[in-house]
Coordinates of C-alpha atoms in Angstrom, one line a residue:
M9 CA 0.1 0.0 -0.1
T10 CA 1.1 3.3 -1.1
D11 CA 1.1 6.3 0.9
S12 CA -1.3 9.0 -0.7
S13 CA -0.7 11.5 2.1
P14 CA 1.0 15.3 0.9
A15 CA 4.6 15.4 1.1
P16 CA 5.9 17.3 4.2
T17 CA 6.5 21.1 3.2
R18 CA 9.4 23.3 4.6
R19 CA 8.5 25.5 7.3
R20 CA 8.5 29.5 5.9
A21 CA 8.2 32.4 7.8
R22 CA 5.2 34.2 7.8
V23 CA 3.7 37.5 9.1
R24 CA -0.2 39.0 8.8
A25 CA -0.2 40.7 5.5
P26 CA -1.7 44.6 6.2
E27 CA -4.6 45.8 4.7
L28 CA -4.9 47.2 1.2
I29 CA -5.5 50.7 1.3
G30 CA -5.7 53.3 -1.5
K31 CA -7.2 56.6 -1.5
G32 CA -7.8 56.6 -5.5
G33 CA -9.8 53.4 -5.1
W34 CA -9.4 50.0 -7.2
L35 CA -8.9 50.2 -11.0
N36 CA -9.6 47.1 -13.4
T37 CA -12.3 45.4 -11.2
G38 CA -15.8 46.9 -12.9
G39 CA -16.1 49.3 -9.8
K40 CA -15.9 47.0 -7.4
Q41 CA -13.7 48.0 -4.4
Y42 CA -11.6 45.0 -2.7
S43 CA -10.3 43.9 1.0
L44 CA -7.9 41.3 1.7
A45 CA -10.7 39.4 3.2
D46 CA -12.2 39.0 -0.3
L47 CA -9.0 37.2 -1.5
R48 CA -8.9 34.7 1.1
G49 CA -8.1 31.6 -0.5
R50 CA -6.2 32.9 -3.5
I51 CA -2.5 33.4 -3.6
V52 CA -2.2 37.5 -3.3
L53 CA 0.9 38.9 -5.5
L54 CA 1.2 42.6 -4.5
D55 CA 3.6 44.3 -7.2
F56 CA 4.5 48.2 -5.5
W57 CA 5.0 50.3 -8.9
T58 CA 5.0 53.3 -10.4
F59 CA 4.7 54.6 -13.9
C60 CA 7.5 56.7 -14.1
C61 CA 9.9 53.4 -13.1
V62 CA 11.3 51.0 -15.9
N63 CA 12.1 48.9 -13.4
C64 CA 8.3 48.3 -12.7
L65 CA 7.9 48.2 -16.4
H66 CA 9.9 45.4 -17.0
V67 CA 8.2 43.4 -13.9
L68 CA 4.7 43.9 -15.5
D69 CA 6.0 42.1 -18.3
E70 CA 7.8 39.3 -16.5
L71 CA 4.2 38.9 -15.0
R72 CA 2.4 38.2 -17.4
E73 CA 3.0 34.6 -18.1
L74 CA 2.7 34.0 -14.3
E75 CA -0.5 35.7 -14.6
D76 CA -1.7 33.4 -17.4
K77 CA -0.5 29.8 -16.5
H78 CA -1.8 30.3 -12.5
R79 CA -4.8 32.4 -13.7
D80 CA -7.4 30.5 -11.1
T81 CA -4.8 30.5 -8.4
V82 CA -3.1 33.7 -8.2
V83 CA -4.5 37.2 -8.0
V84 CA -1.9 39.9 -8.9
I85 CA -2.6 43.5 -7.4
G86 CA -0.9 46.6 -8.9
V87 CA 0.0 48.6 -5.7
H88 CA 0.3 52.4 -7.7
S89 CA 2.4 53.8 -5.3
P90 CA 3.5 57.5 -7.1
K91 CA 7.2 59.2 -6.8
F92 CA 6.1 62.1 -8.8
V93 CA 3.6 64.3 -8.3
H94 CA 1.8 64.0 -11.4
E95 CA 1.8 60.0 -10.5
A96 CA -0.8 60.8 -7.7
E97 CA -3.1 62.0 -10.6
H98 CA -6.0 59.1 -10.5
Q99 CA -6.6 60.0 -14.2
A100 CA -2.7 59.5 -15.2
V101 CA -3.1 56.2 -13.2
I102 CA -5.9 55.0 -15.1
D103 CA -3.6 56.2 -18.3
A104 CA -1.1 54.3 -17.3
V105 CA -2.9 51.3 -16.7
E106 CA -3.8 51.1 -20.2
R107 CA -1.1 52.5 -21.5
Y108 CA 1.1 49.4 -20.2
G109 CA -1.6 46.7 -20.6
V110 CA -1.5 46.1 -17.2
E111 CA -4.1 43.3 -17.4
H112 CA -5.2 42.9 -13.3
P113 CA -6.5 44.6 -10.9
V114 CA -4.8 47.9 -9.7
L115 CA -4.8 50.1 -6.3
D116 CA -4.2 53.4 -6.7
D117 CA -2.5 54.7 -3.6
P118 CA -1.5 58.4 -4.1
E119 CA -0.6 58.7 -0.5
L120 CA 1.4 55.5 -0.1
A121 CA -0.3 54.1 2.8
T122 CA 0.0 50.7 1.6
W123 CA 3.5 51.3 1.0
K124 CA 4.3 52.7 4.2
Q125 CA 1.9 49.5 6.0
Y126 CA 4.3 47.0 4.1
A127 CA 7.6 49.0 5.0
V128 CA 8.3 49.2 1.1
R129 CA 11.7 50.9 0.0
A130 CA 12.2 50.5 -3.3
W131 CA 10.1 50.3 -6.9
P132 CA 9.3 47.7 -7.8
T133 CA 8.4 45.2 -4.8
L134 CA 6.9 41.8 -5.0
V135 CA 5.1 40.3 -2.0
V136 CA 3.6 37.4 -2.2
I137 CA 0.8 36.8 0.6
D138 CA -0.5 33.3 1.0
P139 CA -4.6 32.1 0.8
E140 CA -4.8 32.4 4.8
G141 CA -3.8 36.1 5.0
Y142 CA 0.0 35.9 5.7
V143 CA 2.9 37.6 4.0
V144 CA 5.3 34.7 3.2
A145 CA 8.1 36.3 0.7
Q146 CA 9.1 40.1 -0.7
H147 CA 11.5 40.6 -3.0
A148 CA 13.1 44.1 -4.6
G149 CA 13.9 44.6 -8.2
E150 CA 13.9 42.5 -11.2
G151 CA 14.5 38.7 -12.0
H152 CA 12.6 37.1 -9.2
V153 CA 9.3 35.8 -11.1
H154 CA 11.5 32.5 -11.6
A155 CA 11.6 32.1 -7.7
I156 CA 7.9 33.8 -7.0
E157 CA 7.0 30.8 -9.8
R158 CA 8.5 28.0 -7.7
L159 CA 6.6 29.4 -4.3
V160 CA 3.0 29.2 -5.8
T161 CA 3.5 26.2 -7.1
E162 CA 4.6 24.8 -3.5
L163 CA 1.8 27.2 -1.9
E164 CA -1.2 25.7 -4.1
A165 CA 0.0 22.1 -3.4
E166 CA 0.5 23.4 0.2
H167 CA -3.1 24.8 0.6
A168 CA -5.0 22.5 -1.4
A169 CA -3.9 19.5 0.9
K170 CA -5.1 22.0 3.9
G171 CA -8.2 23.1 2.1
T172 CA -7.5 26.3 2.2
L173 CA -7.0 26.9 -1.3
R174 CA -10.0 28.6 -3.2
R175 CA -9.9 28.3 -7.3
G176 CA -11.9 30.4 -9.7
D177 CA -11.7 33.8 -11.6
G178 CA -10.2 36.3 -10.3
P179 CA -11.4 40.1 -9.5
Y180 CA -9.6 41.4 -13.0
V181 CA -12.5 43.4 -15.7
A182 CA -10.9 44.4 -18.9
P183 CA -11.8 48.3 -19.6
E184 CA -13.9 48.9 -22.8
P185 CA -11.7 50.1 -25.5
E186 CA -11.4 53.9 -26.9
P187 CA -12.2 54.1 -30.9
T188 CA -9.1 56.3 -31.4
V189 CA -6.5 56.7 -34.4
L190 CA -3.5 56.6 -32.2
R191 CA -3.5 55.4 -28.3
F192 CA -0.5 56.6 -26.0
P193 CA 1.8 57.7 -28.8
G194 CA 5.2 57.9 -28.2
K195 CA 7.3 59.3 -30.5
A196 CA 7.5 60.9 -34.1
L197 CA 9.9 61.6 -37.1
L198 CA 8.9 63.7 -39.9
L199 CA 9.8 62.0 -42.8
P200 CA 11.0 62.7 -46.4
S201 CA 7.6 62.7 -48.2
G202 CA 6.6 65.3 -44.8
N203 CA 3.9 62.6 -44.1
F204 CA 4.7 61.4 -39.9
L205 CA 5.7 58.5 -38.6
V206 CA 4.4 57.9 -35.0
S207 CA 4.9 55.1 -32.8
D208 CA 1.6 54.0 -31.6
T209 CA 3.0 52.4 -28.7
T210 CA 0.1 50.7 -26.8
R211 CA -1.6 49.0 -30.2
H212 CA 2.2 48.1 -31.0
Q213 CA 2.3 49.7 -34.6
L214 CA 3.9 52.2 -36.3
V215 CA 1.5 54.8 -38.1
E216 CA 2.2 56.5 -40.9
L217 CA 0.2 59.9 -41.3
E218 CA 0.0 62.6 -43.9
A219 CA 0.9 66.1 -43.3
D220 CA -1.8 67.0 -41.5
G221 CA -1.1 64.7 -38.5
E222 CA -4.5 63.0 -38.5
S223 CA -5.1 61.4 -41.8
V224 CA -3.8 57.6 -41.6
V225 CA -1.8 56.8 -44.7
R226 CA -0.8 53.2 -42.9
R227 CA -0.1 51.4 -40.4
I228 CA 3.1 49.1 -39.6
G229 CA 3.0 45.7 -37.8
S230 CA 0.1 43.5 -37.2
G231 CA -0.6 45.2 -33.7
V232 CA -0.2 42.3 -31.5
R233 CA 2.8 41.9 -29.2
G234 CA 5.7 40.1 -30.4
L235 CA 9.0 40.1 -32.3
S236 CA 8.7 38.9 -35.8
D237 CA 10.5 40.5 -39.3
G238 CA 8.1 40.8 -42.1
T239 CA 6.0 43.2 -44.3
A240 CA 4.1 45.8 -42.5
D241 CA 0.9 43.6 -42.3
T242 CA 2.9 41.0 -40.6
A243 CA 5.4 42.1 -38.6
T244 CA 4.7 42.2 -34.7
F245 CA 6.3 44.9 -32.2
N246 CA 5.9 45.1 -28.3
E247 CA 5.1 48.6 -27.5
P248 CA 7.8 50.7 -29.8
Q249 CA 9.0 54.4 -29.1
G250 CA 12.1 55.8 -30.7
L251 CA 12.3 56.4 -34.0
A252 CA 15.6 57.3 -36.8
L253 CA 15.9 58.2 -40.2
L254 CA 19.0 56.8 -41.7
D255 CA 20.9 58.9 -44.7
D256 CA 19.3 55.7 -46.7
G257 CA 16.0 56.8 -46.3
S258 CA 15.0 53.7 -43.9
V259 CA 13.8 53.9 -40.0
V260 CA 15.5 52.5 -36.7
V261 CA 12.7 52.0 -34.1
A262 CA 13.4 51.3 -30.5
D263 CA 11.4 48.5 -30.2
T264 CA 11.4 49.2 -26.2
V265 CA 9.5 45.5 -25.0
N266 CA 11.5 43.2 -27.2
H267 CA 14.8 45.0 -26.1
A268 CA 15.6 45.4 -29.8
L269 CA 16.1 47.6 -32.7
R270 CA 14.5 47.1 -35.6
R271 CA 14.7 48.4 -39.4
L272 CA 12.1 49.6 -41.2
D273 CA 12.3 50.1 -45.2
A274 CA 10.3 53.3 -45.9
T275 CA 9.1 52.2 -48.9
S276 CA 8.1 48.6 -48.8
G277 CA 7.2 48.6 -45.2
E278 CA 9.2 45.7 -44.7
V279 CA 10.7 44.9 -41.0
T280 CA 14.1 43.7 -39.7
T281 CA 15.5 43.6 -36.6
L282 CA 19.2 45.0 -36.2
A283 CA 20.2 44.7 -32.9
G284 CA 18.6 42.5 -29.3
T285 CA 17.6 38.9 -28.8
G286 CA 14.4 39.6 -27.6
R287 CA 16.3 39.0 -24.0
Q288 CA 16.6 41.7 -21.1
W289 CA 20.2 42.7 -20.7
M290 CA 21.5 41.5 -17.2
Q291 CA 24.4 42.2 -15.0
G292 CA 27.1 39.9 -16.7
D293 CA 25.8 40.3 -19.6
A294 CA 27.9 41.1 -23.3
T295 CA 28.4 44.9 -23.0
S296 CA 29.1 44.9 -26.8
G297 CA 29.5 42.4 -29.9
P298 CA 27.2 41.8 -33.5
G299 CA 23.8 43.4 -32.7
R300 CA 22.0 40.4 -33.3
E301 CA 23.8 38.6 -30.6
V302 CA 23.6 41.1 -27.7
N303 CA 21.1 41.5 -25.1
L304 CA 19.3 44.8 -24.7
S305 CA 17.4 46.7 -22.0
S306 CA 14.1 49.2 -23.0
P307 CA 15.8 51.3 -25.5
W308 CA 13.4 54.2 -25.2
D309 CA 14.8 56.5 -28.5
V310 CA 17.8 56.7 -30.7
A311 CA 19.2 59.2 -33.0
W312 CA 22.1 59.6 -35.5
W313 CA 25.3 61.4 -34.8
Q314 CA 28.8 60.7 -35.5
G315 CA 28.0 58.1 -38.1
K316 CA 26.4 55.8 -35.6
V317 CA 22.9 55.1 -34.2
W318 CA 23.1 56.2 -30.5
I319 CA 20.3 54.5 -28.1
A320 CA 19.1 56.0 -24.7
M321 CA 19.1 52.3 -23.4
A322 CA 16.4 53.3 -20.5
G323 CA 16.6 50.0 -18.7
V324 CA 20.1 50.1 -17.6
H325 CA 20.6 53.8 -17.4
Q326 CA 23.2 53.7 -20.4
L327 CA 24.0 55.3 -23.9
W328 CA 24.5 52.7 -26.5
T329 CA 25.3 52.7 -29.6
Y330 CA 24.9 50.7 -33.1
D331 CA 27.1 51.4 -36.0
P332 CA 25.6 50.5 -39.2
A333 CA 28.7 49.4 -41.0
D334 CA 29.6 46.4 -39.4
G335 CA 26.2 45.7 -37.1
T336 CA 27.8 46.2 -33.8
V337 CA 26.4 47.3 -30.3
S338 CA 28.6 48.9 -27.6
V339 CA 28.2 50.4 -24.6
A340 CA 29.4 54.3 -25.1
A341 CA 28.5 55.9 -21.5
G342 CA 26.9 55.3 -18.5
T343 CA 27.9 52.8 -15.4
T344 CA 24.3 51.1 -15.1
N345 CA 24.1 53.3 -11.2
E346 CA 21.3 54.9 -11.4
G347 CA 21.6 58.8 -10.2
L348 CA 23.0 62.2 -12.3
V349 CA 26.9 61.8 -11.9
D350 CA 29.2 64.3 -14.9
G351 CA 32.2 63.6 -16.5
P352 CA 34.0 60.4 -18.6
G353 CA 31.3 58.5 -20.8
T354 CA 33.0 55.7 -18.6
E355 CA 32.0 57.1 -15.1
A356 CA 28.9 59.0 -15.5
W357 CA 25.7 58.3 -13.9
F358 CA 22.7 58.5 -15.7
A359 CA 18.5 57.7 -15.0
Q360 CA 16.0 56.4 -17.5
P361 CA 17.4 58.5 -20.4
S362 CA 14.3 58.5 -22.6
G363 CA 14.8 61.4 -25.1
L364 CA 17.6 62.2 -27.3
A365 CA 18.2 64.8 -30.6
A366 CA 21.4 65.6 -32.4
T367 CA 23.1 68.9 -33.2
P368 CA 26.5 68.8 -35.0
D369 CA 28.6 69.7 -31.3
R370 CA 26.2 67.9 -29.1
L371 CA 23.6 64.8 -28.2
W372 CA 21.2 66.0 -25.9
L373 CA 19.2 64.1 -23.8
A374 CA 16.4 64.1 -21.7
D375 CA 17.1 62.1 -18.5
S376 CA 13.9 61.2 -17.4
E377 CA 14.0 59.8 -13.6
T378 CA 16.6 62.6 -12.7
S379 CA 14.3 65.1 -14.1
A380 CA 17.0 66.8 -16.0
L381 CA 18.1 68.1 -19.6
R382 CA 22.2 66.6 -20.3
W383 CA 24.0 66.5 -22.9
V384 CA 27.3 64.5 -24.5
D385 CA 30.4 66.1 -25.7
P386 CA 31.7 64.6 -29.6
D387 CA 35.0 63.3 -27.1
G388 CA 32.1 61.7 -24.8
T389 CA 32.2 63.8 -21.8
V390 CA 28.9 64.1 -20.0
H391 CA 27.5 67.7 -18.8
T392 CA 24.3 68.7 -17.1
A393 CA 22.4 71.7 -18.2
V394 CA 19.5 71.5 -15.9
G395 CA 18.4 69.4 -13.5
T396 CA 19.8 68.1 -9.9
G397 CA 18.9 64.6 -9.0
L398 CA 16.5 61.6 -7.8
F399 CA 14.2 63.7 -5.6
D400 CA 13.9 67.0 -6.8
F401 CA 11.0 68.2 -9.6
G402 CA 8.9 71.1 -10.7
H403 CA 8.0 73.4 -12.8
R404 CA 10.0 76.1 -12.6
D405 CA 11.6 79.0 -15.2
G406 CA 14.5 81.0 -15.0
A407 CA 18.4 80.5 -14.9
A408 CA 19.8 76.7 -15.3
E409 CA 20.8 76.3 -12.0
Q410 CA 17.7 76.6 -10.0
A411 CA 15.0 75.6 -13.1
L412 CA 12.8 72.8 -12.7
F413 CA 11.5 69.9 -15.1
Q414 CA 9.3 66.9 -13.9
H415 CA 10.3 63.7 -16.0
P416 CA 10.9 64.5 -19.3
L417 CA 10.5 62.5 -22.1
G418 CA 11.3 63.9 -25.1
V419 CA 14.2 66.8 -26.3
T420 CA 13.9 68.3 -30.1
A421 CA 16.9 70.5 -31.2
L422 CA 15.8 74.0 -32.4
P423 CA 16.9 76.3 -35.4
D424 CA 18.9 78.8 -33.0
G425 CA 20.5 76.7 -31.2
S426 CA 18.2 76.2 -28.0
V427 CA 16.2 73.3 -27.2
A428 CA 12.7 72.5 -26.7
V429 CA 11.9 69.9 -23.9
S430 CA 9.1 68.0 -24.0
D431 CA 8.1 68.1 -19.6
T432 CA 5.9 65.1 -19.8
Y433 CA 4.8 65.2 -16.2
N434 CA 4.6 69.0 -16.2
H435 CA 2.1 69.2 -19.3
A436 CA 4.3 71.5 -20.6
L437 CA 7.1 72.1 -23.7
R438 CA 9.9 74.2 -22.4
R439 CA 13.1 75.8 -24.1
Y440 CA 16.4 75.7 -22.7
D441 CA 19.1 78.3 -24.2
P442 CA 22.3 77.1 -24.0
A443 CA 23.4 80.7 -24.8
T444 CA 22.1 82.4 -21.8
G445 CA 21.4 79.4 -19.3
E446 CA 18.0 79.9 -19.2
V447 CA 14.6 77.9 -19.2
M448 CA 11.3 79.3 -20.2
T449 CA 8.0 77.7 -21.1
L450 CA 6.4 77.9 -24.9
A451 CA 3.1 76.2 -24.2
T452 CA 1.5 74.6 -21.3
D453 CA -2.2 72.2 -21.4
L454 CA -0.4 69.6 -23.4
R455 CA -1.3 66.1 -22.2
E456 CA 1.6 64.2 -21.4
P457 CA 4.1 65.2 -24.0
S458 CA 6.5 62.8 -24.8
D459 CA 8.1 64.2 -28.1
A460 CA 8.1 67.1 -30.5
V461 CA 9.0 67.4 -34.2
L462 CA 10.3 70.6 -36.1
V463 CA 8.2 71.5 -38.6
G464 CA 9.3 74.7 -40.3
D465 CA 8.0 77.2 -38.3
D466 CA 5.7 75.3 -36.0
I467 CA 6.6 72.4 -34.0
V468 CA 4.7 69.1 -33.7
V469 CA 3.8 68.0 -30.1
V470 CA 3.4 64.2 -29.5
E471 CA 0.6 64.7 -26.7
S472 CA 0.8 61.1 -25.7
A473 CA -2.2 61.1 -23.2
R474 CA -4.8 62.7 -25.6
H475 CA -3.4 60.3 -28.3
R476 CA -2.7 63.0 -30.9
L477 CA 0.2 65.3 -32.7
T478 CA -0.5 68.6 -31.5
R479 CA 0.7 71.3 -34.1
L480 CA 1.8 74.4 -32.4
R481 CA 3.3 77.9 -33.8
L482 CA 6.9 78.5 -32.2
P483 CA 6.0 81.5 -29.6
E484 CA 7.7 84.4 -29.6
E485 CA 6.8 85.3 -26.1
V486 CA 7.0 83.3 -23.1
V487 CA 4.5 81.5 -21.3
R488 CA 4.1 82.6 -17.7
V489 CA 3.6 79.6 -14.9
E490 CA 3.7 80.0 -11.4
A491 CA 6.6 78.5 -10.3
V492 CA 6.5 75.1 -8.3
A493 CA 9.2 73.3 -6.9
H494 CA 8.5 69.4 -5.4
R495 CA 10.5 66.7 -3.5
T496 CA 9.2 63.2 -3.8
Q497 CA 6.6 62.0 -1.3
R498 CA 8.5 59.5 -0.4
A499 CA 9.6 59.7 3.1
A500 CA 13.2 59.7 4.4
T501 CA 14.6 56.9 6.7
E502 CA 15.7 58.8 10.2
V503 CA 19.4 57.0 11.0
A504 CA 21.3 58.1 13.6
P505 CA 24.5 59.9 12.5
G506 CA 28.1 57.6 13.3
R507 CA 27.6 54.0 12.1
L508 CA 24.7 52.6 10.3
R509 CA 25.0 48.7 9.5
L510 CA 23.9 48.2 6.2
D511 CA 21.7 44.8 5.3
V512 CA 21.0 43.7 2.2
I513 CA 18.4 40.6 2.6
F514 CA 18.6 37.9 0.6
Q515 CA 17.8 34.1 0.7
A516 CA 18.0 32.0 -2.2
P517 CA 14.9 30.3 -3.6
A518 CA 13.6 26.9 -2.5
G519 CA 15.9 24.5 -4.2
Q520 CA 18.6 27.0 -5.1
K521 CA 21.6 28.1 -3.7
L522 CA 24.6 31.1 -4.2
D523 CA 26.5 30.2 -7.0
T524 CA 29.9 30.5 -6.0
R525 CA 31.8 27.9 -8.3
Y526 CA 33.6 30.8 -10.1
G527 CA 34.0 33.4 -7.3
P528 CA 31.6 35.4 -4.8
S529 CA 28.0 35.1 -6.2
T530 CA 27.2 38.7 -4.7
R531 CA 28.0 42.3 -5.1
L532 CA 27.2 45.2 -3.0
L533 CA 27.7 49.0 -4.4
V534 CA 27.1 51.7 -2.0
S535 CA 27.5 55.6 -2.5
S536 CA 25.8 58.9 -1.0
T537 CA 24.3 62.2 -2.5
P538 CA 26.2 64.5 -1.4
P539 CA 29.3 62.4 -1.0
E540 CA 30.5 64.0 2.1
L541 CA 27.2 61.9 3.7
L542 CA 29.5 58.7 4.1
V543 CA 33.0 58.8 5.9
D544 CA 33.5 55.0 5.4
G545 CA 31.5 52.0 3.8
E546 CA 31.9 53.6 0.2
G547 CA 32.8 51.5 -2.9
A548 CA 32.1 47.7 -4.3
G549 CA 32.3 44.7 -2.3
T550 CA 31.2 41.0 -2.0
E551 CA 29.5 40.6 1.0
L552 CA 25.8 41.7 1.5
S553 CA 26.0 43.8 4.9
R554 CA 28.6 46.1 5.5
A555 CA 29.2 48.9 8.4
L556 CA 28.9 52.7 7.0
E557 CA 29.6 55.8 9.0
L558 CA 27.7 58.9 8.4
D559 CA 29.1 62.6 9.1
P560 CA 26.8 64.2 12.1
A561 CA 27.6 67.4 10.0
V562 CA 25.6 66.4 7.1
P563 CA 21.9 66.7 8.3
E564 CA 20.1 64.5 5.2
G565 CA 21.0 62.9 1.9
V566 CA 20.9 60.1 -0.2
L567 CA 22.0 56.7 0.0
H568 CA 22.8 55.0 -3.2
V569 CA 23.1 50.8 -2.7
S570 CA 23.4 48.6 -5.7
A571 CA 22.9 44.7 -5.0
M572 CA 23.3 41.7 -6.8
A573 CA 23.2 38.2 -6.3
A574 CA 23.2 34.9 -8.4
S575 CA 21.6 31.3 -7.4
C576 CA 21.5 28.1 -9.2
D577 CA 19.4 24.9 -9.2
D578 CA 20.8 23.1 -6.3
D579 CA 20.7 19.5 -7.8
P580 CA 24.0 17.9 -7.6
S581 CA 23.1 15.7 -10.5
N582 CA 22.4 18.3 -12.9
E583 CA 25.6 19.0 -14.9
Y584 CA 24.3 22.4 -16.1
P585 CA 21.8 23.6 -13.3
A586 CA 19.9 26.6 -14.2
C587 CA 21.2 30.6 -12.6
H588 CA 19.4 33.5 -11.9
V589 CA 20.4 37.0 -11.6
H590 CA 18.6 38.9 -9.0
Q591 CA 19.4 42.9 -8.7
Q592 CA 18.2 46.1 -7.4
D593 CA 19.1 49.7 -7.0
W594 CA 18.0 51.7 -4.3
G595 CA 18.2 55.0 -3.4
V596 CA 17.1 55.5 0.0
P597 CA 16.9 59.3 1.3
V598 CA 18.1 59.5 4.7
R599 CA 18.1 62.4 7.8
L600 CA 20.1 62.3 10.7
T601 CA 18.6 62.3 14.1
E602 CA 19.9 61.0 17.6
T603 CA 16.6 58.8 17.6
G604 CA 17.4 57.3 14.4
T605 CA 17.4 53.8 13.6
D606 CA 21.5 52.0 13.4
R607 CA 20.4 49.6 11.2
L608 CA 19.0 49.7 7.8
P609 CA 17.7 46.6 5.8
L610 CA 17.4 46.3 2.3
V611 CA 15.1 43.1 1.2
L612 CA 16.7 41.8 -2.2
A613 CA 14.9 38.5 -1.6
G614 CA 13.0 36.9 1.3
L615 CA 11.8 38.5 4.7
D616 CA 14.1 40.4 7.1
A617 CA 13.8 38.1 10.7

């Protein structure tokens, strides 16, 4: 007689899950409001995200297969926790949910109430709640879905045996589609014919419009998410963004969620792939080589400069180049650390570069997460024109040193040497003049402008959240707006001056172990803004815990922490175990107080005991 009782399950730490609270209410539920009690019996996966964050967008795509495979047992709930003021607007969250194809319920939490209850410290963070309402795992950053998949399978078996698993349809209710010509367009390009080519991002297509900016000439791409070459009718894209015209009349497309560069033959409509494998670049991957063999990460915009295609590689906070002459790609600037640091390209830090514009002597870029306008010299040196860092933003004109943007996504070179900035979250078109060092506002009441194209004396703006192109006459007079400055709503962590213990929590997923076959499998990099905040503890190391020394004379600042851990399947019989990289960057605002904590725990994967 065989024993049919379920195999014993390993004991895991559990803490009671706090209630889900959000002043903005629920989206994608057909108007119904939910509590955790309503979800009892289901495995709940909370995804703390904000729509400005490219890493959050990566996780949305990572979760799609998990959601589909475990649709009758798992309920994914996005908890929208804003960084920028604009992201706290309810309509902006509604737009983002549609824009990025979010097919699960979303709780709009503009005041970060649920974020604080769950002690979240980073976007994105994933929290797993078991069918009895207990938190059993927390993961920060990307690359954790394989571990969550294994945990979900364990929880399904465990709670089915206990009788506490409830299967069935989830609470997701799809919104009604809107019949517009464009849907959240991203970027636009003026073709030699005088027509416009627009990336119709949410519909996974390119659209050619007549010179009026409204009449459709043709659509390129089937409209289904995918990565396949072919004719205008059969080729597929995945949320394409940037467009650049080459000398031969072809167009390079930043196919963002496919992590690829595509080529459009503007005459025939044929689409081919130039670079990218369809897989996202992760730490340790190649940083140069044949284009079709190197992984990319969320290319957001492209521009032709100095004989190469420059790529705003938003997903890893870098600039890359593609050389059409030999078909190779390589890193041009950026370390993959997120922040604002100028200097030689190999030392510069960016934060989701999302818009590019080339002039003979400068490559301009909109560095969205630092709300900055920056440029690269022909020798590769990086400079900042406007912007101070990750947490300061607003709408303020005047001298560049004190002017503020809010998450700009586009930049356009103007004939007089100045540049227009699509100041996305301020719903404005701004202008920076390098000759005077002044910032001014050209137009307001533009809904999430993401790009602009110069057409004679006019400028045509991509109004992404109004799903249209809007033509403006370049004004001679400046629009006057009331100056506003903001800091992120995220509260600073109060820490004690002097010694601070930094602990990055990482527990290898079940059935895996740290991969030490080729040396240390973990990495920790620490720095601060201002640099004077850290007296000791700065730099790279292999231990995930470190003693920091904070200068009592610096009252507040930001600790920048980057952690990576590699784990592999723990099966001695498998000669080639599958391995996974877990990584996350934190920017932790801190305030020094005598009553502050002397320990800073950051959860990469697991629970802080």
